Structures are given as structure tokens and as C-alpha cells.
PDB file of C-alpha atoms in Angstrom:
ATOM      1  CA  MET A 288       0.000   0.000   0.000  1.00  0.00           C
ATOM      2  CA  SER A 289       1.432   3.408  -0.957  1.00  0.00           C
ATOM      3  CA  ALA A 290       2.160   6.021   1.717  1.00  0.00           C
ATOM      4  CA  VAL A 291      -0.576   8.309   0.335  1.00  0.00           C
ATOM      5  CA  ARG A 292      -3.169   5.513   0.514  1.00  0.00           C
ATOM      6  CA  ALA A 293      -2.067   4.593   4.034  1.00  0.00           C
ATOM      7  CA  PHE A 294      -2.296   8.272   5.064  1.00  0.00           C
ATOM      8  CA  GLY A 295      -5.796   8.578   3.550  1.00  0.00           C
ATOM      9  CA  ARG A 296      -6.900   5.326   5.163  1.00  0.00           C
ATOM     10  CA  PHE A 297      -5.645   6.485   8.577  1.00  0.00           C
ATOM     11  CA  TRP A 298      -7.683   9.728   8.406  1.00  0.00           C
ATOM     12  CA  TYR A 299     -10.743   7.896   7.033  1.00  0.00           C
ATOM     13  CA  GLU A 300     -10.652   5.459   9.963  1.00  0.00           C
ATOM     14  CA  PHE A 301      -9.885   8.259  12.414  1.00  0.00           C
ATOM     15  CA  ILE A 302     -12.777  10.524  11.361  1.00  0.00           C
ATOM     16  CA  VAL A 303     -15.360   8.175   9.838  1.00  0.00           C
ATOM     17  CA  GLY A 304     -14.671   5.263  12.228  1.00  0.00           C
ATOM     18  CA  ASP A 305     -16.388   1.898  12.080  1.00  0.00           C
ATOM     19  CA  ASP A 306     -19.829   3.159  11.043  1.00  0.00           C
ATOM     20  CA  TRP A 307     -19.748   5.402   7.967  1.00  0.00           C
ATOM     21  CA  ARG A 308     -23.499   6.090   8.324  1.00  0.00           C
ATOM     22  CA  ILE A 309     -22.862   8.485  11.235  1.00  0.00           C
ATOM     23  CA  ALA A 310     -20.482  10.731   9.268  1.00  0.00           C
ATOM     24  CA  ALA A 311     -22.724  10.519   6.176  1.00  0.00           C
ATOM     25  CA  GLY A 312     -25.841  11.322   8.235  1.00  0.00           C
ATOM     26  CA  VAL A 313     -24.196  14.341   9.896  1.00  0.00           C
ATOM     27  CA  ALA A 314     -23.089  15.592   6.448  1.00  0.00           C
ATOM     28  CA  VAL A 315     -26.641  15.191   5.051  1.00  0.00           C
ATOM     29  CA  VAL A 316     -28.326  16.982   8.008  1.00  0.00           C
ATOM     30  CA  LEU A 317     -25.823  19.869   8.009  1.00  0.00           C
ATOM     31  CA  GLY A 318     -26.018  20.052   4.192  1.00  0.00           C
ATOM     32  CA  LEU A 319     -29.816  20.334   4.287  1.00  0.00           C
ATOM     33  CA  GLY A 320     -29.493  22.908   7.089  1.00  0.00           C
ATOM     34  CA  ALA A 321     -27.072  24.932   4.964  1.00  0.00           C
ATOM     35  CA  VAL A 322     -29.514  24.911   2.026  1.00  0.00           C
ATOM     36  CA  ALA A 323     -32.384  25.984   4.333  1.00  0.00           C
ATOM     37  CA  VAL A 324     -30.322  28.882   5.715  1.00  0.00           C
ATOM     38  CA  ALA A 325     -29.160  29.894   2.231  1.00  0.00           C
ATOM     39  CA  ILE A 326     -32.792  30.245   1.026  1.00  0.00           C
ATOM     40  CA  GLY A 327     -33.631  32.389   4.048  1.00  0.00           C
ATOM     41  CA  LEU A 328     -35.111  29.896   6.549  1.00  0.00           C
ATOM     42  CA  THR A 329     -33.309  31.188   9.635  1.00  0.00           C
ATOM     43  CA  GLY A 330     -36.182  31.194  12.147  1.00  0.00           C
ATOM     44  CA  PRO A 331     -36.092  29.587  15.620  1.00  0.00           C
ATOM     45  CA  GLY A 332     -37.512  26.348  14.189  1.00  0.00           C
ATOM     46  CA  LEU A 333     -34.397  25.632  12.146  1.00  0.00           C
ATOM     47  CA  PRO A 334     -32.065  24.651  15.049  1.00  0.00           C
ATOM     48  CA  ILE A 335     -34.821  22.429  16.482  1.00  0.00           C
ATOM     49  CA  ALA A 336     -35.445  20.749  13.103  1.00  0.00           C
ATOM     50  CA  ALA A 337     -31.696  20.225  12.611  1.00  0.00           C
ATOM     51  CA  LEU A 338     -31.381  18.660  16.086  1.00  0.00           C
ATOM     52  CA  PHE A 339     -34.321  16.378  15.294  1.00  0.00           C
ATOM     53  CA  GLY A 340     -32.564  15.369  12.056  1.00  0.00           C
ATOM     54  CA  LEU A 341     -29.396  14.497  13.987  1.00  0.00           C
ATOM     55  CA  VAL A 342     -31.371  12.355  16.432  1.00  0.00           C
ATOM     56  CA  VAL A 343     -32.988  10.497  13.499  1.00  0.00           C
ATOM     57  CA  ILE A 344     -29.675   9.757  11.720  1.00  0.00           C
ATOM     58  CA  PHE A 345     -28.260   8.433  15.009  1.00  0.00           C
ATOM     59  CA  VAL A 346     -31.237   6.316  16.065  1.00  0.00           C
ATOM     60  CA  TRP A 347     -32.152   4.808  12.699  1.00  0.00           C
ATOM     61  CA  PRO A 348     -29.003   2.697  12.052  1.00  0.00           C
ATOM     62  CA  LEU A 349     -28.907   1.567  15.707  1.00  0.00           C
ATOM     63  CA  LEU A 350     -32.433   0.197  15.530  1.00  0.00           C
ATOM     64  CA  GLY A 351     -31.297  -1.964  12.615  1.00  0.00           C
ATOM     65  CA  GLU A 352     -28.388  -3.486  14.630  1.00  0.00           C
TER      66      GLU A 352
ATOM     67  CA  MET B 223     -11.689  24.396  40.684  1.00  0.00           C
ATOM     68  CA  ILE B 224     -12.439  27.646  42.569  1.00  0.00           C
ATOM     69  CA  GLY B 225     -12.794  30.647  40.238  1.00  0.00           C
ATOM     70  CA  LEU B 226     -13.968  28.669  37.202  1.00  0.00           C
ATOM     71  CA  THR B 227     -17.324  29.469  35.583  1.00  0.00           C
ATOM     72  CA  PRO B 228     -19.788  26.584  34.927  1.00  0.00           C
ATOM     73  CA  GLU B 229     -18.811  26.698  31.227  1.00  0.00           C
ATOM     74  CA  GLU B 230     -15.112  26.456  32.104  1.00  0.00           C
ATOM     75  CA  LEU B 231     -15.802  23.565  34.493  1.00  0.00           C
ATOM     76  CA  ALA B 232     -17.706  21.741  31.716  1.00  0.00           C
ATOM     77  CA  LEU B 233     -14.743  22.390  29.400  1.00  0.00           C
ATOM     78  CA  VAL B 234     -12.197  20.949  31.870  1.00  0.00           C
ATOM     79  CA  GLY B 235     -14.530  18.053  32.775  1.00  0.00           C
ATOM     80  CA  ALA B 236     -15.097  17.061  29.145  1.00  0.00           C
ATOM     81  CA  THR B 237     -11.415  17.079  28.173  1.00  0.00           C
ATOM     82  CA  PHE B 238     -10.448  15.390  31.476  1.00  0.00           C
ATOM     83  CA  LEU B 239     -12.885  12.485  30.942  1.00  0.00           C
ATOM     84  CA  ALA B 240     -12.122  12.098  27.210  1.00  0.00           C
ATOM     85  CA  SER B 241      -8.426  12.045  28.001  1.00  0.00           C
ATOM     86  CA  ALA B 242      -8.934   9.591  30.914  1.00  0.00           C
ATOM     87  CA  VAL B 243     -10.538   6.963  28.630  1.00  0.00           C
ATOM     88  CA  GLU B 244      -7.709   7.187  26.092  1.00  0.00           C
ATOM     89  CA  ILE B 245      -5.037   7.144  28.826  1.00  0.00           C
ATOM     90  CA  VAL B 246      -6.471   3.935  30.347  1.00  0.00           C
ATOM     91  CA  GLU B 247      -6.215   2.289  26.899  1.00  0.00           C
ATOM     92  CA  THR B 248      -2.700   3.690  26.367  1.00  0.00           C
ATOM     93  CA  PHE B 249      -1.464   2.449  29.750  1.00  0.00           C
ATOM     94  CA  THR B 250      -2.480  -1.125  28.826  1.00  0.00           C
ATOM     95  CA  ILE B 251      -0.007  -0.945  25.912  1.00  0.00           C
ATOM     96  CA  LEU B 252       2.707   0.804  27.984  1.00  0.00           C
ATOM     97  CA  LEU B 253       2.391  -1.723  30.820  1.00  0.00           C
ATOM     98  CA  ALA B 254       2.704  -4.660  28.426  1.00  0.00           C
ATOM     99  CA  MET B 255       5.871  -3.107  26.940  1.00  0.00           C
ATOM    100  CA  GLY B 256       7.363  -1.966  30.261  1.00  0.00           C
ATOM    101  CA  LEU B 257       6.838  -5.247  32.098  1.00  0.00           C
ATOM    102  CA  THR B 258       8.076  -7.494  29.273  1.00  0.00           C
ATOM    103  CA  ARG B 259      10.763  -5.343  27.541  1.00  0.00           C
ATOM    104  CA  GLY B 260      11.897  -2.845  30.198  1.00  0.00           C
ATOM    105  CA  TRP B 261      10.769   0.630  31.204  1.00  0.00           C
ATOM    106  CA  ARG B 262      13.482   2.912  29.782  1.00  0.00           C
ATOM    107  CA  SER B 263      12.657   2.589  26.063  1.00  0.00           C
ATOM    108  CA  THR B 264       8.924   2.426  26.821  1.00  0.00           C
ATOM    109  CA  ILE B 265       8.993   5.704  28.782  1.00  0.00           C
ATOM    110  CA  VAL B 266      11.202   7.457  26.180  1.00  0.00           C
ATOM    111  CA  GLY B 267       8.779   6.410  23.398  1.00  0.00           C
ATOM    112  CA  ALA B 268       5.776   7.681  25.399  1.00  0.00           C
ATOM    113  CA  LEU B 269       7.437  11.027  26.251  1.00  0.00           C
ATOM    114  CA  VAL B 270       8.503  11.671  22.630  1.00  0.00           C
ATOM    115  CA  ALA B 271       4.908  11.008  21.461  1.00  0.00           C
ATOM    116  CA  LEU B 272       3.544  13.292  24.205  1.00  0.00           C
ATOM    117  CA  ALA B 273       5.894  16.079  23.063  1.00  0.00           C
ATOM    118  CA  VAL B 274       4.658  15.643  19.450  1.00  0.00           C
ATOM    119  CA  LEU B 275       1.013  15.840  20.625  1.00  0.00           C
ATOM    120  CA  VAL B 276       1.589  19.005  22.710  1.00  0.00           C
ATOM    121  CA  THR B 277       3.433  20.694  19.804  1.00  0.00           C
ATOM    122  CA  LEU B 278       0.628  19.707  17.422  1.00  0.00           C
ATOM    123  CA  THR B 279      -1.991  21.178  19.777  1.00  0.00           C
ATOM    124  CA  VAL B 280      -0.179  24.508  20.091  1.00  0.00           C
ATOM    125  CA  VAL B 281       0.760  24.933  16.398  1.00  0.00           C
ATOM    126  CA  VAL B 282      -2.523  23.739  14.823  1.00  0.00           C
ATOM    127  CA  GLY B 283      -4.678  25.439  17.475  1.00  0.00           C
ATOM    128  CA  TYR B 284      -3.236  28.883  17.100  1.00  0.00           C
ATOM    129  CA  THR B 285      -2.936  28.633  13.296  1.00  0.00           C
ATOM    130  CA  ILE B 286      -6.637  27.736  12.982  1.00  0.00           C
ATOM    131  CA  LEU B 287      -7.661  30.527  15.369  1.00  0.00           C
ATOM    132  CA  ARG B 288      -5.920  33.178  13.266  1.00  0.00           C
ATOM    133  CA  LEU B 289      -7.083  32.035   9.831  1.00  0.00           C
ATOM    134  CA  ILE B 290     -10.720  30.910  10.017  1.00  0.00           C
ATOM    135  CA  PRO B 291     -13.861  33.083  10.603  1.00  0.00           C
ATOM    136  CA  GLU B 292     -16.067  32.228  13.622  1.00  0.00           C
ATOM    137  CA  SER B 293     -19.137  30.704  11.918  1.00  0.00           C
ATOM    138  CA  LEU B 294     -16.968  28.488   9.658  1.00  0.00           C
ATOM    139  CA  LEU B 295     -14.988  27.429  12.734  1.00  0.00           C
ATOM    140  CA  GLN B 296     -18.211  26.538  14.577  1.00  0.00           C
ATOM    141  CA  LEU B 297     -19.517  24.535  11.618  1.00  0.00           C
ATOM    142  CA  VAL B 298     -16.301  22.566  10.987  1.00  0.00           C
ATOM    143  CA  ILE B 299     -15.442  22.066  14.655  1.00  0.00           C
ATOM    144  CA  GLY B 300     -19.023  21.306  15.653  1.00  0.00           C
ATOM    145  CA  GLY B 301     -19.370  18.843  12.766  1.00  0.00           C
ATOM    146  CA  LEU B 302     -16.152  17.044  13.722  1.00  0.00           C
ATOM    147  CA  LEU B 303     -17.104  16.964  17.392  1.00  0.00           C
ATOM    148  CA  LEU B 304     -20.539  15.665  16.437  1.00  0.00           C
ATOM    149  CA  VAL B 305     -19.114  12.785  14.379  1.00  0.00           C
ATOM    150  CA  PHE B 306     -16.707  11.828  17.197  1.00  0.00           C
ATOM    151  CA  GLY B 307     -19.400  12.208  19.852  1.00  0.00           C
ATOM    152  CA  LEU B 308     -21.987  10.116  17.990  1.00  0.00           C
ATOM    153  CA  GLN B 309     -19.379   7.375  17.413  1.00  0.00           C
ATOM    154  CA  TRP B 310     -18.503   7.276  21.144  1.00  0.00           C
ATOM    155  CA  LEU B 311     -22.199   7.339  22.032  1.00  0.00           C
ATOM    156  CA  ARG B 312     -23.015   4.550  19.542  1.00  0.00           C
ATOM    157  CA  LYS B 313     -20.346   2.261  21.027  1.00  0.00           C
ATOM    158  CA  ALA B 314     -21.421   3.084  24.599  1.00  0.00           C
ATOM    159  CA  VAL B 315     -25.110   2.406  23.763  1.00  0.00           C
ATOM    160  CA  LEU B 316     -24.279  -0.896  22.030  1.00  0.00           C
ATOM    161  CA  ARG B 317     -22.081  -2.018  24.960  1.00  0.00           C
ATOM    162  CA  SER B 318     -24.624  -0.952  27.599  1.00  0.00           C
ATOM    163  CA  SER B 319     -27.385  -2.834  25.788  1.00  0.00           C
ATOM    164  CA  GLY B 320     -25.260  -5.992  25.450  1.00  0.00           C
ATOM    165  CA  LEU B 321     -25.011  -5.884  21.644  1.00  0.00           C
ATOM    166  CA  LYS B 322     -21.250  -5.259  21.686  1.00  0.00           C
ATOM    167  CA  ALA B 323     -18.659  -6.842  23.957  1.00  0.00           C
ATOM    168  CA  MET B 324     -17.100  -4.637  26.650  1.00  0.00           C
ATOM    169  CA  HIS B 325     -13.564  -3.346  26.108  1.00  0.00           C
ATOM    170  CA  ASP B 326     -11.418  -5.945  27.932  1.00  0.00           C
ATOM    171  CA  GLU B 327      -8.146  -4.313  29.070  1.00  0.00           C
ATOM    172  CA  ALA B 328      -6.870  -7.566  30.675  1.00  0.00           C
ATOM    173  CA  ALA B 329      -7.233  -9.508  27.405  1.00  0.00           C
ATOM    174  CA  ILE B 330      -5.621  -6.698  25.381  1.00  0.00           C
ATOM    175  CA  PHE B 331      -2.742  -6.603  27.899  1.00  0.00           C
ATOM    176  CA  ALA B 332      -2.178 -10.371  27.501  1.00  0.00           C
ATOM    177  CA  GLU B 333      -2.133 -10.054  23.681  1.00  0.00           C
ATOM    178  CA  GLU B 334       0.321  -7.125  23.720  1.00  0.00           C
ATOM    179  CA  ALA B 335       2.614  -8.865  26.224  1.00  0.00           C
ATOM    180  CA  ALA B 336       2.696 -12.081  24.133  1.00  0.00           C
ATOM    181  CA  ALA B 337       3.551 -10.093  20.958  1.00  0.00           C
ATOM    182  CA  SER B 338       6.241  -8.215  22.856  1.00  0.00           C
ATOM    183  CA  ARG B 339       7.928 -11.426  24.113  1.00  0.00           C
ATOM    184  CA  ALA B 340       7.944 -12.859  20.571  1.00  0.00           C
ATOM    185  CA  ALA B 341       9.530  -9.727  19.011  1.00  0.00           C
ATOM    186  CA  GLY B 342      13.261  -9.378  18.137  1.00  0.00           C
ATOM    187  CA  ASN B 343      15.911  -7.440  20.076  1.00  0.00           C
ATOM    188  CA  GLU B 344      16.986  -4.711  17.636  1.00  0.00           C
ATOM    189  CA  ARG B 345      18.645  -1.725  19.374  1.00  0.00           C
ATOM    190  CA  VAL B 346      18.756   1.824  17.940  1.00  0.00           C
ATOM    191  CA  LEU B 347      20.458   4.747  19.772  1.00  0.00           C
ATOM    192  CA  GLY B 348      20.772   2.510  22.828  1.00  0.00           C
ATOM    193  CA  LEU B 349      17.004   1.915  22.963  1.00  0.00           C
ATOM    194  CA  ASP B 350      14.979  -1.281  22.638  1.00  0.00           C
ATOM    195  CA  TRP B 351      13.489  -0.310  19.263  1.00  0.00           C
ATOM    196  CA  PHE B 352      10.379  -2.535  19.533  1.00  0.00           C
ATOM    197  CA  ALA B 353       9.387  -1.120  22.943  1.00  0.00           C
ATOM    198  CA  PHE B 354      10.122   2.451  21.771  1.00  0.00           C
ATOM    199  CA  VAL B 355       8.078   2.182  18.541  1.00  0.00           C
ATOM    200  CA  VAL B 356       5.096   0.404  20.136  1.00  0.00           C
ATOM    201  CA  SER B 357       4.837   2.859  23.051  1.00  0.00           C
ATOM    202  CA  PHE B 358       5.386   5.867  20.701  1.00  0.00           C
ATOM    203  CA  LYS B 359       2.629   4.688  18.325  1.00  0.00           C
ATOM    204  CA  GLY B 360       0.310   3.793  21.203  1.00  0.00           C
ATOM    205  CA  VAL B 361       0.533   7.220  22.827  1.00  0.00           C
ATOM    206  CA  LEU B 362       0.416   9.083  19.483  1.00  0.00           C
ATOM    207  CA  LEU B 363      -2.628   7.290  18.073  1.00  0.00           C
ATOM    208  CA  GLU B 364      -4.684   7.275  21.289  1.00  0.00           C
ATOM    209  CA  GLY B 365      -3.604  10.874  21.996  1.00  0.00           C
ATOM    210  CA  LEU B 366      -4.549  12.204  18.561  1.00  0.00           C
ATOM    211  CA  GLU B 367      -8.237  11.908  19.371  1.00  0.00           C
ATOM    212  CA  VAL B 368      -7.657  13.795  22.627  1.00  0.00           C
ATOM    213  CA  VAL B 369      -5.825  16.535  20.676  1.00  0.00           C
ATOM    214  CA  VAL B 370      -8.821  16.961  18.355  1.00  0.00           C
ATOM    215  CA  ILE B 371     -11.182  17.113  21.355  1.00  0.00           C
ATOM    216  CA  VAL B 372      -8.926  19.612  23.182  1.00  0.00           C
ATOM    217  CA  LEU B 373      -8.661  21.802  20.063  1.00  0.00           C
ATOM    218  CA  THR B 374     -12.365  21.733  19.255  1.00  0.00           C
ATOM    219  CA  PHE B 375     -13.468  22.443  22.833  1.00  0.00           C
ATOM    220  CA  GLY B 376     -10.641  24.913  23.461  1.00  0.00           C
ATOM    221  CA  ILE B 377     -11.178  26.905  20.268  1.00  0.00           C
ATOM    222  CA  SER B 378     -14.957  27.052  20.695  1.00  0.00           C
ATOM    223  CA  ALA B 379     -14.634  28.173  24.325  1.00  0.00           C
ATOM    224  CA  GLY B 380     -11.779  30.536  23.422  1.00  0.00           C
ATOM    225  CA  ASN B 381      -9.486  28.839  25.951  1.00  0.00           C
ATOM    226  CA  ILE B 382      -7.141  26.193  24.524  1.00  0.00           C
ATOM    227  CA  PRO B 383      -4.793  26.216  27.577  1.00  0.00           C
ATOM    228  CA  LEU B 384      -7.676  25.357  29.946  1.00  0.00           C
ATOM    229  CA  ALA B 385      -8.903  22.558  27.647  1.00  0.00           C
ATOM    230  CA  ALA B 386      -5.338  21.180  27.426  1.00  0.00           C
ATOM    231  CA  ALA B 387      -4.978  21.437  31.221  1.00  0.00           C
ATOM    232  CA  GLY B 388      -8.093  19.249  31.659  1.00  0.00           C
ATOM    233  CA  ALA B 389      -6.608  16.594  29.352  1.00  0.00           C
ATOM    234  CA  LEU B 390      -3.164  16.685  31.013  1.00  0.00           C
ATOM    235  CA  LEU B 391      -4.707  16.570  34.519  1.00  0.00           C
ATOM    236  CA  ALA B 392      -6.146  13.120  33.740  1.00  0.00           C
ATOM    237  CA  ILE B 393      -2.595  11.729  33.451  1.00  0.00           C
ATOM    238  CA  LEU B 394      -1.913  12.178  37.185  1.00  0.00           C
ATOM    239  CA  PRO B 395      -4.655  10.074  38.856  1.00  0.00           C
ATOM    240  CA  ILE B 396      -4.441   7.322  36.238  1.00  0.00           C
ATOM    241  CA  THR B 397      -0.634   7.110  36.562  1.00  0.00           C
ATOM    242  CA  ALA B 398      -1.057   6.909  40.357  1.00  0.00           C
ATOM    243  CA  LEU B 399      -3.642   4.114  39.942  1.00  0.00           C
ATOM    244  CA  VAL B 400      -1.363   2.150  37.592  1.00  0.00           C
ATOM    245  CA  ILE B 401       1.555   2.460  40.070  1.00  0.00           C
ATOM    246  CA  VAL B 402      -0.666   1.191  42.917  1.00  0.00           C
ATOM    247  CA  ILE B 403      -2.314  -1.650  40.947  1.00  0.00           C
ATOM    248  CA  ARG B 404       0.780  -2.606  38.862  1.00  0.00           C
ATOM    249  CA  GLY B 405      -1.464  -4.059  36.179  1.00  0.00           C
ATOM    250  CA  PRO B 406      -3.987  -3.100  33.457  1.00  0.00           C
ATOM    251  CA  LEU B 407      -6.890  -0.968  34.685  1.00  0.00           C
ATOM    252  CA  ALA B 408      -9.547  -3.583  33.988  1.00  0.00           C
ATOM    253  CA  ARG B 409     -11.943  -2.267  36.638  1.00  0.00           C
ATOM    254  CA  VAL B 410     -12.192   1.351  35.473  1.00  0.00           C
ATOM    255  CA  PRO B 411     -15.827   1.934  34.367  1.00  0.00           C
ATOM    256  CA  GLU B 412     -14.611   2.703  30.867  1.00  0.00           C
ATOM    257  CA  ASN B 413     -17.982   2.345  29.179  1.00  0.00           C
ATOM    258  CA  ALA B 414     -19.748   4.646  31.657  1.00  0.00           C
ATOM    259  CA  ILE B 415     -17.061   7.306  31.088  1.00  0.00           C
ATOM    260  CA  LYS B 416     -17.339   6.769  27.324  1.00  0.00           C
ATOM    261  CA  MET B 417     -21.117   7.319  27.563  1.00  0.00           C
ATOM    262  CA  VAL B 418     -20.644  10.620  29.489  1.00  0.00           C
ATOM    263  CA  VAL B 419     -17.970  11.868  27.080  1.00  0.00           C
ATOM    264  CA  GLY B 420     -20.074  10.812  24.083  1.00  0.00           C
ATOM    265  CA  LEU B 421     -23.031  12.776  25.458  1.00  0.00           C
ATOM    266  CA  LEU B 422     -20.882  15.883  26.085  1.00  0.00           C
ATOM    267  CA  LEU B 423     -19.186  15.781  22.668  1.00  0.00           C
ATOM    268  CA  THR B 424     -22.514  15.191  20.898  1.00  0.00           C
ATOM    269  CA  THR B 425     -24.223  17.997  22.830  1.00  0.00           C
ATOM    270  CA  PHE B 426     -21.551  20.627  22.197  1.00  0.00           C
ATOM    271  CA  GLY B 427     -21.083  19.355  18.641  1.00  0.00           C
ATOM    272  CA  SER B 428     -24.815  19.678  17.820  1.00  0.00           C
ATOM    273  CA  PHE B 429     -24.993  23.123  19.431  1.00  0.00           C
ATOM    274  CA  TRP B 430     -21.973  24.600  17.676  1.00  0.00           C
ATOM    275  CA  ALA B 431     -22.472  22.934  14.261  1.00  0.00           C
ATOM    276  CA  ILE B 432     -26.075  24.202  14.064  1.00  0.00           C
ATOM    277  CA  GLU B 433     -24.967  27.704  15.164  1.00  0.00           C
ATOM    278  CA  GLY B 434     -22.293  27.540  12.447  1.00  0.00           C
ATOM    279  CA  LEU B 435     -24.947  27.064   9.737  1.00  0.00           C
ATOM    280  CA  GLY B 436     -25.241  30.859   9.914  1.00  0.00           C
ATOM    281  CA  LEU B 437     -22.201  30.849   7.597  1.00  0.00           C
ATOM    282  CA  PHE B 438     -24.668  30.384   4.720  1.00  0.00           C
ATOM    283  CA  ALA B 439     -26.919  33.311   5.727  1.00  0.00           C
ATOM    284  CA  THR B 440     -26.504  36.869   4.512  1.00  0.00           C
ATOM    285  CA  GLY B 441     -23.888  38.448   6.766  1.00  0.00           C
ATOM    286  CA  GLN B 442     -22.506  35.004   7.764  1.00  0.00           C
ATOM    287  CA  ALA B 443     -23.363  35.570  11.448  1.00  0.00           C
ATOM    288  CA  SER B 444     -23.859  32.499  13.681  1.00  0.00           C
ATOM    289  CA  LEU B 445     -27.482  31.275  14.049  1.00  0.00           C
ATOM    290  CA  ASP B 446     -29.261  31.891  17.356  1.00  0.00           C
ATOM    291  CA  TRP B 447     -30.821  29.005  19.298  1.00  0.00           C
ATOM    292  CA  PRO B 448     -34.244  29.653  20.893  1.00  0.00           C
ATOM    293  CA  LEU B 449     -33.552  30.388  24.646  1.00  0.00           C
ATOM    294  CA  GLY B 450     -29.903  31.257  23.866  1.00  0.00           C
ATOM    295  CA  ASP B 451     -27.292  29.341  25.883  1.00  0.00           C
ATOM    296  CA  VAL B 452     -30.044  27.637  27.960  1.00  0.00           C
ATOM    297  CA  ALA B 453     -30.701  25.591  24.808  1.00  0.00           C
ATOM    298  CA  LEU B 454     -27.401  23.805  25.505  1.00  0.00           C
ATOM    299  CA  ALA B 455     -28.984  22.152  28.569  1.00  0.00           C
ATOM    300  CA  VAL B 456     -32.057  21.199  26.500  1.00  0.00           C
ATOM    301  CA  VAL B 457     -29.809  19.638  23.838  1.00  0.00           C
ATOM    302  CA  LEU B 458     -27.937  17.679  26.548  1.00  0.00           C
ATOM    303  CA  VAL B 459     -31.185  16.374  28.067  1.00  0.00           C
ATOM    304  CA  THR B 460     -32.416  15.406  24.581  1.00  0.00           C
ATOM    305  CA  TRP B 461     -29.322  13.269  23.919  1.00  0.00           C
ATOM    306  CA  ILE B 462     -29.454  11.707  27.423  1.00  0.00           C
ATOM    307  CA  VAL B 463     -33.104  10.690  26.852  1.00  0.00           C
ATOM    308  CA  VAL B 464     -32.320   9.349  23.352  1.00  0.00           C
ATOM    309  CA  ALA B 465     -29.311   7.309  24.594  1.00  0.00           C
ATOM    310  CA  ARG B 466     -31.186   5.919  27.607  1.00  0.00           C
ATOM    311  CA  ALA B 467     -34.257   5.003  25.519  1.00  0.00           C
ATOM    312  CA  LEU B 468     -32.045   3.248  22.963  1.00  0.00           C
ATOM    313  CA  VAL B 469     -30.278   1.201  25.664  1.00  0.00           C
ATOM    314  CA  VAL B 470     -33.622   0.075  27.127  1.00  0.00           C
ATOM    315  CA  LEU B 471     -35.109  -0.691  23.694  1.00  0.00           C
ATOM    316  CA  LEU B 472     -32.058  -2.589  22.388  1.00  0.00           C
ATOM    317  CA  ARG B 473     -31.745  -4.591  25.632  1.00  0.00           C
ATOM    318  CA  ARG B 474     -35.318  -5.799  25.242  1.00  0.00           C
ATOM    319  CA  ARG B 475     -34.858  -6.701  21.588  1.00  0.00           C
ATOM    320  CA  ARG B 476     -31.783  -8.911  21.880  1.00  0.00           C
ATOM    321  CA  PRO B 477     -30.107 -11.110  24.537  1.00  0.00           C
ATOM    322  CA  ALA B 478     -26.626 -10.095  25.772  1.00  0.00           C
ATOM    323  CA  VAL B 479     -23.580 -11.263  23.797  1.00  0.00           C
ATOM    324  CA  ALA B 480     -20.717 -13.107  25.474  1.00  0.00           C
ATOM    325  CA  THR B 481     -17.819 -10.920  26.648  1.00  0.00           C
ATOM    326  CA  SER B 482     -14.723 -10.961  24.449  1.00  0.00           C
ATOM    327  CA  VAL B 483     -12.034  -8.533  23.285  1.00  0.00           C
ATOM    328  CA  ALA B 484     -13.734  -5.528  21.636  1.00  0.00           C
TER     329      ALA B 484
END
């Protein structure tokens, strides 16, 4: 394995860990939140909706374990 | 801890506990090396790795602080903290509900010690190279996660030295325990600590990452939570309820697995 691949693999395992769905879920929720903010949805409901989204992406894969 | 605000106490507590978990795991490796190969090379390897980690914290921390605007910092740091926190929380929930075997320090110690006895006797600069490399890698890899936690908490709270102090403070009681016990710390409630740290990282990570979404608004100012900073407590309670409910639900759904090395 080349040094670059080993370096990339180390950071992948360090940040993404043993369940890629967590990192992917966080990226999706924050991405959707960014789009909502960009189109002007910055009311008090947005943080609550984003938190709800985070809870869903955490709970869903665990219920399938 | 006289003179510290509640926020500063939470900062020190979070980095102290996160560091404590990693130090317990690191000491298992160091003990296996020290007891089978000798202490000198093991301690030199650990100290060199610790120096690298402290340098990394100072250089990266202050570079990031000078270059990146606040909302972007909150989003990136909060996102990273959130991913780490949810991973810690996931493992703690699975272990508490019996779906994943507990981390067994005694078994890991036995494995490391056996590998150490079987290794060669190469010497470099007067050091037992195997003991040096294994203890250096052990401290560096386990410590890297603590560095990220110290930087993310420290930068967000505007106090990297205090966050680093919390992490370094954890070294003292655990070292004292190891000296007294003279063996791997198999009885430390590692999973309970992991659950607490996971909850803290997830709470602060959610709070800051969502605030950081303001980067995409006109003016790029951080978003405001309803109730302001009080929302932090609400977020914490939310994650505690979610974690507890999951443990209860998963325990009911499946019988406990046999304990083995995690």
C-alpha cells in the first residue's frame, strides 16, 4: 500500500470510524441545514429541526443493529 | 476548581474524561511493553509522542484561530465533534445494551505482552526499538483523538490552555492508579465514562455545528438558538433521553452477547 493511501486510510478510519453512516448522516443533516439557511429559513424552528434530524440519523441505524 | 465558571468547568470536565478513557487504553499498551521489555525505552517512546502531541496542539490550534472566521470554525469544529461524539455514544449504547462486547483491558494486555515477548531485540540509539516504537505509536494514536477534542473544545470556548490542562490533569490520577495496581486498569468503568464523554461531545457538537450554519446566511453571522445558551442544557437532556431510551429498547430486543475482546 502506498504512503498516500495509508495516510488517507488512517484519516478515514480516524474521522469516519467503524460506522460510515454516522459521518454521512451528519453531512446530510448539516447540508440540508445549509440549504435551508441559504434560502432564508433562519427562524427559531431551524435549530430544532436540525437537532431532530441528527437524532434520526443516530437512532435509525442503531435500531437496525 | 475555585474561580472557574460553569462553562469552564464543563470544558475541563469534558477534556479530562475524554483524556482519561484514552489514557487507560494507552497504559495497557505501555504496561505490556514496560513489564516485558523494560521501562526505559517504553517511557522514552511515550514522552517523545507526548511532546509531538503538545506541539501539534499549540501549532494547529493557534494557526486555525488566526485564519478561520467564527461561523466556519463553529460549523467545521461542531461537525467534527458531532461525528466523534456520535461514534462514542453509539459504542457506549451498544455495549450498555449488550449488543457489543465490553472493552477488555486484561485480554488486550495479555495479547500485547505475548507479541512483545515474541519480538526481536533490535537496538537503535541505545534503545529497545520494539518497545520504543510500540509505546510511541500507542501514545500518538490514542492521543490524537484527545488533541482533536482539546482543540475543538478549546477553540470554541476561546481557551485552549484550559482545555489542554483538563486533558493533562487526567494523566496524574491514572498514573497513580497504575503504580498502585501494577497491572492493566480492567476495573475502570470505561464504558460509563465513554457514555458521558459521548453525550458531552454530541451535545456541544450539535450546538456549535447548528450555530455555524449561519455561515450560509446573509452576513454570515452564527445562528441563534431559541432560549440562547439555555438551549445547551435542553440539547444535553435530549441526547441523554435518546441514549437511555435506545439502551432500554435494544436490551429488550436482543439477549446479551458473550464478553470478548472488543
